[in-house]
Amino acid sequence: MLKAALARPERPEALEHIHQLLKNSDTKGLLSKLSDPRWFSDAELQLALLQDCDLVTQLVNLSDVYLQFMVHRLLMVVLLDVQSTLVQNELGSYRHALVQSLIQKLVDPQDGARSHQRTILELLHGVFKHQRHLLRHQGDIYSESTCKDHVARLVIKELTLPSVWEAIFGHLIKAAETQHITLTLLIDIEKSWPIAGGNETTLRSNIALCHDMIMGSLDQLLDISQFRPSTLRKLFELLCLVLGHIGEEVSADLDEAFRQSVYIASSLSDTTLRLIATLHDSDPQLEKFSTRGTTFIHDDTSVNFSINGDVATLTSCPEAIRQLGRVYLTATGNALHILLKMVRCIDGHESMSAHVKSVTTKLLSLVREWLGPSTPKAILTVYGEDDAGICWVLKTMAQIQQQLVQLHLHNHPSALSSIDPGMFDELYQRLSSYVHPTEVLFMFLESIGYDYQTLLDLLLTLDDQQSGGMLAAIMAVLRNFTEHELGQTTLVNRWRDAISMEDTGIVSVEHDHDSPQGRSTNEHDGDVSSSTRARLFHVEFCLAKLASQIRRLQSRNLFPYNPKALLVVLDRTCAVLTAVFSEPLDV
């Protein structure tokens, strides 16, 4: 092995002292020794420990929680921050030997070594987290050579071993002590794709191998009954990342990518439907749904039905429900993206028509299962407490709507003659009615009292580098609305019909569970403030005031970025809304 090929120098006195303390099981002495500041400044001591894999293994075996913390802190320094006169290749060899030793202990532990395994998993997680921190905060300064020398590469290489995955899915992911950190490590692997840019073919290949191992164990991951409430959030986060990479890599095998996307969502549909039914019976308005009240159903003693199994687990963890919603939205976006690719490739391949029909049927079945008239309000309630979450939802819905419009407009009469056009129409109508990004954005504005200042604060402060924050969300939603005639016409006609019926007193202004617009069947009470016309007026007023405030800040050079594109979509949206609500009342 690599570590056997490296000659270990004689132990320094400090390491020999630690060895004696370990032999004597002197906890206090170890705490004192490991707390010595020299470990974090003395490069010779760090290098000596890096070269002594046997001693590191003994330190990892410590069960005292305070000692585990000190060992984790010390090994992170040794793996990441050793400043040595050794050439980089030699230093990398010692690090590789240490990583091999840790992985081997993770794979082949002694009996009752769950805490030791957790220590190793947390250490590996710390390595990945450190690299993501460098990528996020140093940007171009974090050079390709620095990335190439980072120990995360060595960890990924060792994680490609089949024995590692046998351990992960054989017992690590099932044990209560290691379940959460194991899922966290799998998430780290899925988040590692950005570091494999450029000519990093070997690294990308290793990450792809790990990804394939995860995909090969989907059945086990989708058995959510084995997961504790505190780990479900991590499980669904992992599934979202897996779906994201499926969507990015669909060019290789469209059939398999579609199957995997629909399979993940469909496997969770039974649990999801029972969860929706439970929420509807116990808290139909989701008034108790809150991150701060994580047992919002179990605390309700008036509930007169039993909650058991995976549904009980979910109802005690609102953050898991948020992540589950992300799974469905991501899976739907993936499936639409793949279906659109199939339809575009159908020319000259009539045999593919039957296959597209089968795929469309499966997607429509999935959409029927999880979408309904109450979906927009439920989404807003579930994600309303999380600013980053509502930004992600709006942006994802905008992408879904854009794919819907393209799919609806992409006609191949000869090739698609065997497919009932009603299937595409229903798919478009259901998704446009229940998860239309523009209407969800307007509902969000209503939830914040149409306060343009709150919206401006979100535009100025919430600027996530990955998602783009509220700016990216609003731009995606309003660009779809103003630039795609089909989507805009669908909404405008819906609003005009609603206004016309409200003016004549035929229907109410709330949501109807039987109509495709998802508007309710309460009696018309004459509340003009809640009418469609009034809501559109308030939205237009909010967006117009926002545009005015942005222009004022820009004129004083106080706006942090160029708002020209944002102002264009705001102005165009206001013009459309004004045209709709300014139409004369029906007599």
mmCIF file of N, CA and C in Angstrom, residues 451-573:
data_model
loop_
_atom_site.group_PDB
_atom_site.id
_atom_site.type_symbol
_atom_site.label_atom_id
_atom_site.label_comp_id
_atom_site.label_asym_id
_atom_site.label_seq_id
_atom_site.Cartn_x
_atom_site.Cartn_y
_atom_site.Cartn_z
ATOM 1 N N ASP A 451 -46.022 45.308 -0.258
ATOM 2 C CA ASP A 451 -45.047 46.289 0.252
ATOM 3 C C ASP A 451 -43.827 46.303 -0.665
ATOM 4 N N TYR A 452 -43.734 47.321 -1.488
ATOM 5 C CA TYR A 452 -42.616 47.392 -2.438
ATOM 6 C C TYR A 452 -41.272 47.550 -1.722
ATOM 7 N N GLN A 453 -41.271 48.121 -0.526
ATOM 8 C CA GLN A 453 -40.027 48.303 0.212
ATOM 9 C C GLN A 453 -39.463 46.953 0.666
ATOM 10 N N THR A 454 -40.355 46.047 1.081
ATOM 11 C CA THR A 454 -39.916 44.688 1.450
ATOM 12 C C THR A 454 -39.325 43.982 0.241
ATOM 13 N N LEU A 455 -39.979 44.136 -0.900
ATOM 14 C CA LEU A 455 -39.485 43.517 -2.125
ATOM 15 C C LEU A 455 -38.134 44.111 -2.523
ATOM 16 N N LEU A 456 -37.987 45.403 -2.367
ATOM 17 C CA LEU A 456 -36.710 46.048 -2.672
ATOM 18 C C LEU A 456 -35.613 45.542 -1.746
ATOM 19 N N ASP A 457 -35.932 45.383 -0.479
ATOM 20 C CA ASP A 457 -34.944 44.848 0.471
ATOM 21 C C ASP A 457 -34.481 43.458 0.050
ATOM 22 N N LEU A 458 -35.415 42.638 -0.420
ATOM 23 C CA LEU A 458 -35.045 41.287 -0.873
ATOM 24 C C LEU A 458 -34.154 41.367 -2.112
ATOM 25 N N LEU A 459 -34.451 42.294 -3.001
ATOM 26 C CA LEU A 459 -33.624 42.453 -4.202
ATOM 27 C C LEU A 459 -32.210 42.920 -3.853
ATOM 28 N N LEU A 460 -32.091 43.693 -2.782
ATOM 29 C CA LEU A 460 -30.791 44.253 -2.414
ATOM 30 C C LEU A 460 -29.979 43.330 -1.518
ATOM 31 N N THR A 461 -30.661 42.532 -0.694
ATOM 32 C CA THR A 461 -29.934 41.764 0.324
ATOM 33 C C THR A 461 -29.827 40.289 0.007
ATOM 34 N N LEU A 462 -30.821 39.735 -0.668
ATOM 35 C CA LEU A 462 -30.798 38.297 -0.925
ATOM 36 C C LEU A 462 -30.194 38.057 -2.294
ATOM 37 N N ASP A 463 -28.892 37.864 -2.335
ATOM 38 C CA ASP A 463 -28.182 37.708 -3.611
ATOM 39 C C ASP A 463 -27.316 36.468 -3.539
ATOM 40 N N ASP A 464 -27.963 35.307 -3.530
ATOM 41 C CA ASP A 464 -27.246 34.040 -3.475
ATOM 42 C C ASP A 464 -26.494 33.811 -4.781
ATOM 43 N N GLN A 465 -25.222 33.425 -4.675
ATOM 44 C CA GLN A 465 -24.386 33.281 -5.870
ATOM 45 C C GLN A 465 -24.856 32.147 -6.777
ATOM 46 N N GLN A 466 -25.421 31.098 -6.180
ATOM 47 C CA GLN A 466 -25.856 29.967 -6.983
ATOM 48 C C GLN A 466 -27.192 30.229 -7.664
ATOM 49 N N SER A 467 -28.188 30.658 -6.893
ATOM 50 C CA SER A 467 -29.532 30.822 -7.447
ATOM 51 C C SER A 467 -29.784 32.212 -8.001
ATOM 52 N N GLY A 468 -28.987 33.211 -7.573
ATOM 53 C CA GLY A 468 -29.220 34.573 -8.010
ATOM 54 C C GLY A 468 -30.205 35.326 -7.141
ATOM 55 N N GLY A 469 -30.800 34.641 -6.149
ATOM 56 C CA GLY A 469 -31.687 35.286 -5.195
ATOM 57 C C GLY A 469 -32.964 35.808 -5.822
ATOM 58 N N MET A 470 -33.562 36.806 -5.187
ATOM 59 C CA MET A 470 -34.851 37.338 -5.616
ATOM 60 C C MET A 470 -34.755 38.020 -6.978
ATOM 61 N N LEU A 471 -33.615 38.604 -7.292
ATOM 62 C CA LEU A 471 -33.446 39.243 -8.598
ATOM 63 C C LEU A 471 -33.639 38.218 -9.713
ATOM 64 N N ALA A 472 -32.937 37.093 -9.622
ATOM 65 C CA ALA A 472 -33.052 36.055 -10.648
ATOM 66 C C ALA A 472 -34.473 35.506 -10.718
ATOM 67 N N ALA A 473 -35.119 35.366 -9.543
ATOM 68 C CA ALA A 473 -36.488 34.833 -9.511
ATOM 69 C C ALA A 473 -37.460 35.759 -10.225
ATOM 70 N N ILE A 474 -37.420 37.051 -9.882
ATOM 71 C CA ILE A 474 -38.346 38.004 -10.499
ATOM 72 C C ILE A 474 -38.065 38.162 -11.990
ATOM 73 N N MET A 475 -36.793 38.199 -12.350
ATOM 74 C CA MET A 475 -36.454 38.316 -13.767
ATOM 75 C C MET A 475 -36.975 37.109 -14.550
ATOM 76 N N ALA A 476 -36.800 35.905 -14.000
ATOM 77 C CA ALA A 476 -37.250 34.693 -14.696
ATOM 78 C C ALA A 476 -38.769 34.692 -14.850
ATOM 79 N N VAL A 477 -39.481 35.043 -13.781
ATOM 80 C CA VAL A 477 -40.945 35.004 -13.803
ATOM 81 C C VAL A 477 -41.502 36.063 -14.755
ATOM 82 N N LEU A 478 -41.059 37.308 -14.619
ATOM 83 C CA LEU A 478 -41.639 38.390 -15.414
ATOM 84 C C LEU A 478 -41.154 38.372 -16.864
ATOM 85 N N ARG A 479 -39.980 37.833 -17.120
ATOM 86 C CA ARG A 479 -39.560 37.662 -18.515
ATOM 87 C C ARG A 479 -40.464 36.651 -19.219
ATOM 88 N N ASN A 480 -40.747 35.544 -18.520
ATOM 89 C CA ASN A 480 -41.676 34.569 -19.095
ATOM 90 C C ASN A 480 -43.016 35.228 -19.414
ATOM 91 N N PHE A 481 -43.477 36.040 -18.481
ATOM 92 C CA PHE A 481 -44.794 36.653 -18.629
ATOM 93 C C PHE A 481 -44.815 37.668 -19.765
ATOM 94 N N THR A 482 -43.777 38.467 -19.892
ATOM 95 C CA THR A 482 -43.784 39.554 -20.876
ATOM 96 C C THR A 482 -43.272 39.141 -22.252
ATOM 97 N N GLU A 483 -42.483 38.080 -22.337
ATOM 98 C CA GLU A 483 -41.846 37.716 -23.610
ATOM 99 C C GLU A 483 -42.498 36.538 -24.310
ATOM 100 N N HIS A 484 -43.322 35.752 -23.599
ATOM 101 C CA HIS A 484 -43.960 34.597 -24.222
ATOM 102 C C HIS A 484 -45.450 34.877 -24.379
ATOM 103 N N GLU A 485 -45.857 35.064 -25.603
ATOM 104 C CA GLU A 485 -47.235 35.483 -25.887
ATOM 105 C C GLU A 485 -48.244 34.451 -25.402
ATOM 106 N N LEU A 486 -47.953 33.167 -25.594
ATOM 107 C CA LEU A 486 -48.908 32.131 -25.205
ATOM 108 C C LEU A 486 -49.183 32.162 -23.710
ATOM 109 N N GLY A 487 -48.118 32.207 -22.909
ATOM 110 C CA GLY A 487 -48.298 32.228 -21.468
ATOM 111 C C GLY A 487 -49.013 33.480 -20.995
ATOM 112 N N GLN A 488 -48.669 34.620 -21.596
ATOM 113 C CA GLN A 488 -49.307 35.873 -21.211
ATOM 114 C C GLN A 488 -50.782 35.863 -21.596
ATOM 115 N N THR A 489 -51.087 35.385 -22.798
ATOM 116 C CA THR A 489 -52.473 35.338 -23.252
ATOM 117 C C THR A 489 -53.318 34.436 -22.360
ATOM 118 N N THR A 490 -52.746 33.301 -21.947
ATOM 119 C CA THR A 490 -53.466 32.381 -21.066
ATOM 120 C C THR A 490 -53.872 33.076 -19.771
ATOM 121 N N LEU A 491 -52.931 33.786 -19.166
ATOM 122 C CA LEU A 491 -53.212 34.461 -17.899
ATOM 123 C C LEU A 491 -54.178 35.633 -18.089
ATOM 124 N N VAL A 492 -53.943 36.441 -19.104
ATOM 125 C CA VAL A 492 -54.789 37.614 -19.320
ATOM 126 C C VAL A 492 -56.240 37.183 -19.556
ATOM 127 N N ASN A 493 -56.450 36.167 -20.364
ATOM 128 C CA ASN A 493 -57.810 35.677 -20.606
ATOM 129 C C ASN A 493 -58.439 35.152 -19.315
ATOM 130 N N ARG A 494 -57.652 34.495 -18.503
ATOM 131 C CA ARG A 494 -58.153 33.980 -17.228
ATOM 132 C C ARG A 494 -58.581 35.122 -16.319
ATOM 133 N N TRP A 495 -57.751 36.153 -16.252
ATOM 134 C CA TRP A 495 -58.088 37.305 -15.409
ATOM 135 C C TRP A 495 -59.335 38.020 -15.935
ATOM 136 N N ARG A 496 -59.424 38.199 -17.250
ATOM 137 C CA ARG A 496 -60.575 38.885 -17.821
ATOM 138 C C ARG A 496 -61.867 38.102 -17.567
ATOM 139 N N ASP A 497 -61.790 36.787 -17.692
ATOM 140 C CA ASP A 497 -62.972 35.971 -17.415
ATOM 141 C C ASP A 497 -63.388 36.108 -15.953
ATOM 142 N N ALA A 498 -62.378 36.079 -15.061
ATOM 143 C CA ALA A 498 -62.680 36.201 -13.633
ATOM 144 C C ALA A 498 -63.289 37.563 -13.317
ATOM 145 N N ILE A 499 -62.737 38.619 -13.905
ATOM 146 C CA ILE A 499 -63.258 39.964 -13.674
ATOM 147 C C ILE A 499 -64.686 40.082 -14.196
ATOM 148 N N SER A 500 -64.910 39.525 -15.375
ATOM 149 C CA SER A 500 -66.243 39.590 -15.974
ATOM 150 C C SER A 500 -67.267 38.896 -15.092
ATOM 151 N N MET A 501 -66.924 37.718 -14.590
ATOM 152 C CA MET A 501 -67.867 36.969 -13.756
ATOM 153 C C MET A 501 -68.046 37.625 -12.396
ATOM 154 N N GLU A 502 -66.981 38.208 -11.871
ATOM 155 C CA GLU A 502 -67.100 38.906 -10.584
ATOM 156 C C GLU A 502 -67.975 40.152 -10.716
ATOM 157 N N ASP A 503 -67.839 40.853 -11.848
ATOM 158 C CA ASP A 503 -68.633 42.055 -12.062
ATOM 159 C C ASP A 503 -70.125 41.738 -12.148
ATOM 160 N N THR A 504 -70.446 40.550 -12.684
ATOM 161 C CA THR A 504 -71.853 40.157 -12.815
ATOM 162 C C THR A 504 -72.327 39.367 -11.615
ATOM 163 N N GLY A 505 -71.419 39.100 -10.647
ATOM 164 C CA GLY A 505 -71.809 38.394 -9.429
ATOM 165 C C GLY A 505 -72.041 36.919 -9.618
ATOM 166 N N ILE A 506 -71.505 36.332 -10.699
ATOM 167 C CA ILE A 506 -71.743 34.907 -10.964
ATOM 168 C C ILE A 506 -70.903 34.030 -10.059
ATOM 169 N N VAL A 507 -69.632 34.375 -9.883
ATOM 170 C CA VAL A 507 -68.747 33.559 -9.056
ATOM 171 C C VAL A 507 -68.076 34.431 -8.031
ATOM 172 N N SER A 508 -67.394 33.767 -7.122
ATOM 173 C CA SER A 508 -66.690 34.489 -6.071
ATOM 174 C C SER A 508 -65.290 34.814 -6.517
ATOM 175 N N VAL A 509 -64.591 35.474 -5.646
ATOM 176 C CA VAL A 509 -63.244 35.922 -5.965
ATOM 177 C C VAL A 509 -62.198 34.994 -5.414
ATOM 178 N N GLU A 510 -62.618 33.945 -4.707
ATOM 179 C CA GLU A 510 -61.638 33.041 -4.102
ATOM 180 C C GLU A 510 -61.423 31.828 -4.986
ATOM 181 N N HIS A 511 -60.687 30.865 -4.498
ATOM 182 C CA HIS A 511 -60.298 29.722 -5.316
ATOM 183 C C HIS A 511 -61.369 28.654 -5.394
ATOM 184 N N ASP A 512 -61.608 28.201 -6.611
ATOM 185 C CA ASP A 512 -62.622 27.188 -6.872
ATOM 186 C C ASP A 512 -61.957 25.846 -7.107
ATOM 187 N N HIS A 513 -62.317 24.863 -6.278
ATOM 188 C CA HIS A 513 -61.669 23.557 -6.362
ATOM 189 C C HIS A 513 -62.105 22.784 -7.601
ATOM 190 N N ASP A 514 -63.139 23.239 -8.297
ATOM 191 C CA ASP A 514 -63.614 22.495 -9.466
ATOM 192 C C ASP A 514 -63.229 23.151 -10.777
ATOM 193 N N SER A 515 -62.743 24.361 -10.740
ATOM 194 C CA SER A 515 -62.418 25.052 -11.990
ATOM 195 C C SER A 515 -60.955 24.913 -12.314
ATOM 196 N N PRO A 516 -60.604 24.931 -13.601
ATOM 197 C CA PRO A 516 -59.193 24.793 -13.968
ATOM 198 C C PRO A 516 -58.352 25.952 -13.490
ATOM 199 N N GLN A 517 -58.966 27.094 -13.215
ATOM 200 C CA GLN A 517 -58.198 28.224 -12.705
ATOM 201 C C GLN A 517 -57.874 28.045 -11.243
ATOM 202 N N GLY A 518 -58.503 27.092 -10.591
ATOM 203 C CA GLY A 518 -58.258 26.852 -9.191
ATOM 204 C C GLY A 518 -58.859 27.915 -8.314
ATOM 205 N N ARG A 519 -60.048 28.425 -8.643
ATOM 206 C CA ARG A 519 -60.640 29.453 -7.805
ATOM 207 C C ARG A 519 -61.814 28.896 -7.034
ATOM 208 N N SER A 520 -61.995 29.412 -5.771
ATOM 209 C CA SER A 520 -62.919 28.769 -4.839
ATOM 210 C C SER A 520 -64.379 29.128 -5.066
ATOM 211 N N THR A 521 -65.309 28.383 -4.475
ATOM 212 C CA THR A 521 -66.733 28.549 -4.747
ATOM 213 C C THR A 521 -67.469 29.198 -3.592
ATOM 214 N N ASN A 522 -66.818 30.074 -2.864
ATOM 215 C CA ASN A 522 -67.524 30.810 -1.824
ATOM 216 C C ASN A 522 -68.536 31.762 -2.475
ATOM 217 N N GLU A 523 -69.578 32.101 -1.718
ATOM 218 C CA GLU A 523 -70.566 33.053 -2.249
ATOM 219 C C GLU A 523 -69.916 34.422 -2.431
ATOM 220 N N HIS A 524 -70.332 35.085 -3.466
ATOM 221 C CA HIS A 524 -69.794 36.433 -3.718
ATOM 222 C C HIS A 524 -70.280 37.370 -2.614
ATOM 223 N N ASP A 525 -69.355 37.982 -1.890
ATOM 224 C CA ASP A 525 -69.725 38.801 -0.746
ATOM 225 C C ASP A 525 -69.556 40.291 -1.007
ATOM 226 N N GLY A 526 -69.178 40.634 -2.238
ATOM 227 C CA GLY A 526 -69.057 42.045 -2.555
ATOM 228 C C GLY A 526 -67.796 42.696 -2.040
ATOM 229 N N ASP A 527 -66.836 41.887 -1.576
ATOM 230 C CA ASP A 527 -65.587 42.449 -1.057
ATOM 231 C C ASP A 527 -64.704 42.838 -2.229
ATOM 232 N N VAL A 528 -64.784 44.109 -2.632
ATOM 233 C CA VAL A 528 -64.062 44.566 -3.814
ATOM 234 C C VAL A 528 -62.560 44.470 -3.623
ATOM 235 N N SER A 529 -62.079 44.624 -2.376
ATOM 236 C CA SER A 529 -60.641 44.619 -2.124
ATOM 237 C C SER A 529 -60.001 43.281 -2.455
ATOM 238 N N SER A 530 -60.798 42.190 -2.451
ATOM 239 C CA SER A 530 -60.235 40.876 -2.739
ATOM 240 C C SER A 530 -60.576 40.402 -4.139
ATOM 241 N N SER A 531 -61.160 41.260 -4.960
ATOM 242 C CA SER A 531 -61.515 40.869 -6.321
ATOM 243 C C SER A 531 -60.266 40.777 -7.184
ATOM 244 N N THR A 532 -60.435 40.109 -8.321
ATOM 245 C CA THR A 532 -59.309 39.971 -9.255
ATOM 246 C C THR A 532 -58.836 41.335 -9.734
ATOM 247 N N ARG A 533 -59.788 42.202 -10.035
ATOM 248 C CA ARG A 533 -59.434 43.543 -10.500
ATOM 249 C C ARG A 533 -58.610 44.282 -9.439
ATOM 250 N N ALA A 534 -59.052 44.183 -8.170
ATOM 251 C CA ALA A 534 -58.342 44.876 -7.094
ATOM 252 C C ALA A 534 -56.957 44.283 -6.873
ATOM 253 N N ARG A 535 -56.876 42.952 -6.947
ATOM 254 C CA ARG A 535 -55.566 42.317 -6.741
ATOM 255 C C ARG A 535 -54.573 42.740 -7.810
ATOM 256 N N LEU A 536 -55.027 42.784 -9.052
ATOM 257 C CA LEU A 536 -54.140 43.208 -10.139
ATOM 258 C C LEU A 536 -53.741 44.672 -9.973
ATOM 259 N N PHE A 537 -54.682 45.496 -9.498
ATOM 260 C CA PHE A 537 -54.361 46.898 -9.249
ATOM 261 C C PHE A 537 -53.269 47.029 -8.184
ATOM 262 N N HIS A 538 -53.401 46.249 -7.081
ATOM 263 C CA HIS A 538 -52.412 46.318 -5.998
ATOM 264 C C HIS A 538 -51.045 45.821 -6.475
ATOM 265 N N VAL A 539 -51.037 44.766 -7.296
ATOM 266 C CA VAL A 539 -49.770 44.246 -7.823
ATOM 267 C C VAL A 539 -49.106 45.291 -8.709
ATOM 268 N N GLU A 540 -49.903 45.896 -9.598
ATOM 269 C CA GLU A 540 -49.337 46.917 -10.494
ATOM 270 C C GLU A 540 -48.795 48.097 -9.698
ATOM 271 N N PHE A 541 -49.530 48.519 -8.681
ATOM 272 C CA PHE A 541 -49.085 49.645 -7.852
ATOM 273 C C PHE A 541 -47.766 49.308 -7.157
ATOM 274 N N CYS A 542 -47.670 48.084 -6.623
ATOM 275 C CA CYS A 542 -46.445 47.637 -5.934
ATOM 276 C C CYS A 542 -45.257 47.631 -6.884
ATOM 277 N N LEU A 543 -45.440 47.036 -8.083
ATOM 278 C CA LEU A 543 -44.331 46.931 -9.037
ATOM 279 C C LEU A 543 -43.949 48.306 -9.591
ATOM 280 N N ALA A 544 -44.936 49.171 -9.795
ATOM 281 C CA ALA A 544 -44.641 50.520 -10.293
ATOM 282 C C ALA A 544 -43.852 51.317 -9.261
ATOM 283 N N LYS A 545 -44.245 51.215 -7.993
ATOM 284 C CA LYS A 545 -43.516 51.909 -6.930
ATOM 285 C C LYS A 545 -42.101 51.347 -6.790
ATOM 286 N N LEU A 546 -41.975 50.036 -6.967
ATOM 287 C CA LEU A 546 -40.651 49.413 -6.911
ATOM 288 C C LEU A 546 -39.762 49.969 -8.018
ATOM 289 N N ALA A 547 -40.292 50.033 -9.238
ATOM 290 C CA ALA A 547 -39.520 50.577 -10.367
ATOM 291 C C ALA A 547 -39.121 52.026 -10.111
ATOM 292 N N SER A 548 -40.046 52.793 -9.569
ATOM 293 C CA SER A 548 -39.761 54.202 -9.277
ATOM 294 C C SER A 548 -38.652 54.340 -8.237
ATOM 295 N N GLN A 549 -38.714 53.507 -7.211
ATOM 296 C CA GLN A 549 -37.689 53.553 -6.158
ATOM 297 C C GLN A 549 -36.326 53.135 -6.701
ATOM 298 N N ILE A 550 -36.311 52.133 -7.562
ATOM 299 C CA ILE A 550 -35.044 51.693 -8.159
ATOM 300 C C ILE A 550 -34.441 52.804 -9.011
ATOM 301 N N ARG A 551 -35.265 53.481 -9.789
ATOM 302 C CA ARG A 551 -34.769 54.589 -10.621
ATOM 303 C C ARG A 551 -34.204 55.712 -9.749
ATOM 304 N N ARG A 552 -34.882 55.977 -8.639
ATOM 305 C CA ARG A 552 -34.411 57.037 -7.743
ATOM 306 C C ARG A 552 -33.047 56.681 -7.157
ATOM 307 N N LEU A 553 -32.890 55.431 -6.728
ATOM 308 C CA LEU A 553 -31.601 54.988 -6.169
ATOM 309 C C LEU A 553 -30.506 54.991 -7.239
ATOM 310 N N GLN A 554 -30.885 54.571 -8.453
ATOM 311 C CA GLN A 554 -29.895 54.524 -9.529
ATOM 312 C C GLN A 554 -29.417 55.924 -9.888
ATOM 313 N N SER A 555 -30.322 56.899 -9.849
ATOM 314 C CA SER A 555 -29.938 58.271 -10.199
ATOM 315 C C SER A 555 -28.931 58.843 -9.207
ATOM 316 N N ARG A 556 -28.899 58.270 -7.999
ATOM 317 C CA ARG A 556 -27.940 58.720 -6.987
ATOM 318 C C ARG A 556 -26.756 57.764 -6.844
ATOM 319 N N ASN A 557 -26.652 56.828 -7.791
ATOM 320 C CA ASN A 557 -25.578 55.818 -7.767
ATOM 321 C C ASN A 557 -25.591 54.992 -6.476
ATOM 322 N N LEU A 558 -26.791 54.711 -5.983
ATOM 323 C CA LEU A 558 -26.926 53.941 -4.747
ATOM 324 C C LEU A 558 -27.422 52.519 -4.993
ATOM 325 N N PHE A 559 -27.727 52.196 -6.251
ATOM 326 C CA PHE A 559 -28.184 50.833 -6.556
ATOM 327 C C PHE A 559 -26.969 49.988 -6.896
ATOM 328 N N PRO A 560 -26.858 48.772 -6.318
ATOM 329 C CA PRO A 560 -25.604 48.011 -6.409
ATOM 330 C C PRO A 560 -25.327 47.353 -7.758
ATOM 331 N N TYR A 561 -26.289 47.299 -8.644
ATOM 332 C CA TYR A 561 -26.042 46.688 -9.952
ATOM 333 C C TYR A 561 -26.889 47.401 -10.999
ATOM 334 N N ASN A 562 -26.630 47.088 -12.264
ATOM 335 C CA ASN A 562 -27.344 47.736 -13.365
ATOM 336 C C ASN A 562 -28.775 47.180 -13.444
ATOM 337 N N PRO A 563 -29.784 48.013 -13.169
ATOM 338 C CA PRO A 563 -31.162 47.500 -13.107
ATOM 339 C C PRO A 563 -31.931 47.634 -14.425
ATOM 340 N N LYS A 564 -31.235 47.901 -15.520
ATOM 341 C CA LYS A 564 -31.923 48.193 -16.775
ATOM 342 C C LYS A 564 -32.870 47.065 -17.184
ATOM 343 N N ALA A 565 -32.383 45.816 -17.180
ATOM 344 C CA ALA A 565 -33.216 44.680 -17.596
ATOM 345 C C ALA A 565 -34.397 44.497 -16.653
ATOM 346 N N LEU A 566 -34.155 44.689 -15.357
ATOM 347 C CA LEU A 566 -35.226 44.554 -14.369
ATOM 348 C C LEU A 566 -36.305 45.608 -14.596
ATOM 349 N N LEU A 567 -35.892 46.835 -14.852
ATOM 350 C CA LEU A 567 -36.854 47.910 -15.074
ATOM 351 C C LEU A 567 -37.689 47.663 -16.323
ATOM 352 N N VAL A 568 -37.085 47.075 -17.339
ATOM 353 C CA VAL A 568 -37.824 46.785 -18.575
ATOM 354 C C VAL A 568 -38.968 45.810 -18.300
ATOM 355 N N VAL A 569 -38.681 44.710 -17.588
ATOM 356 C CA VAL A 569 -39.748 43.724 -17.336
ATOM 357 C C VAL A 569 -40.781 44.271 -16.359
ATOM 358 N N LEU A 570 -40.354 45.095 -15.417
ATOM 359 C CA LEU A 570 -41.320 45.706 -14.490
ATOM 360 C C LEU A 570 -42.277 46.632 -15.247
ATOM 361 N N ASP A 571 -41.729 47.465 -16.125
ATOM 362 C CA ASP A 571 -42.569 48.392 -16.887
ATOM 363 C C ASP A 571 -43.533 47.643 -17.804
ATOM 364 N N ARG A 572 -43.048 46.612 -18.459
ATOM 365 C CA ARG A 572 -43.919 45.853 -19.373
ATOM 366 C C ARG A 572 -45.027 45.134 -18.599
ATOM 367 N N THR A 573 -44.677 44.587 -17.442
ATOM 368 C CA THR A 573 -45.692 43.911 -16.628
ATOM 369 C C THR A 573 -46.755 44.889 -16.162
#
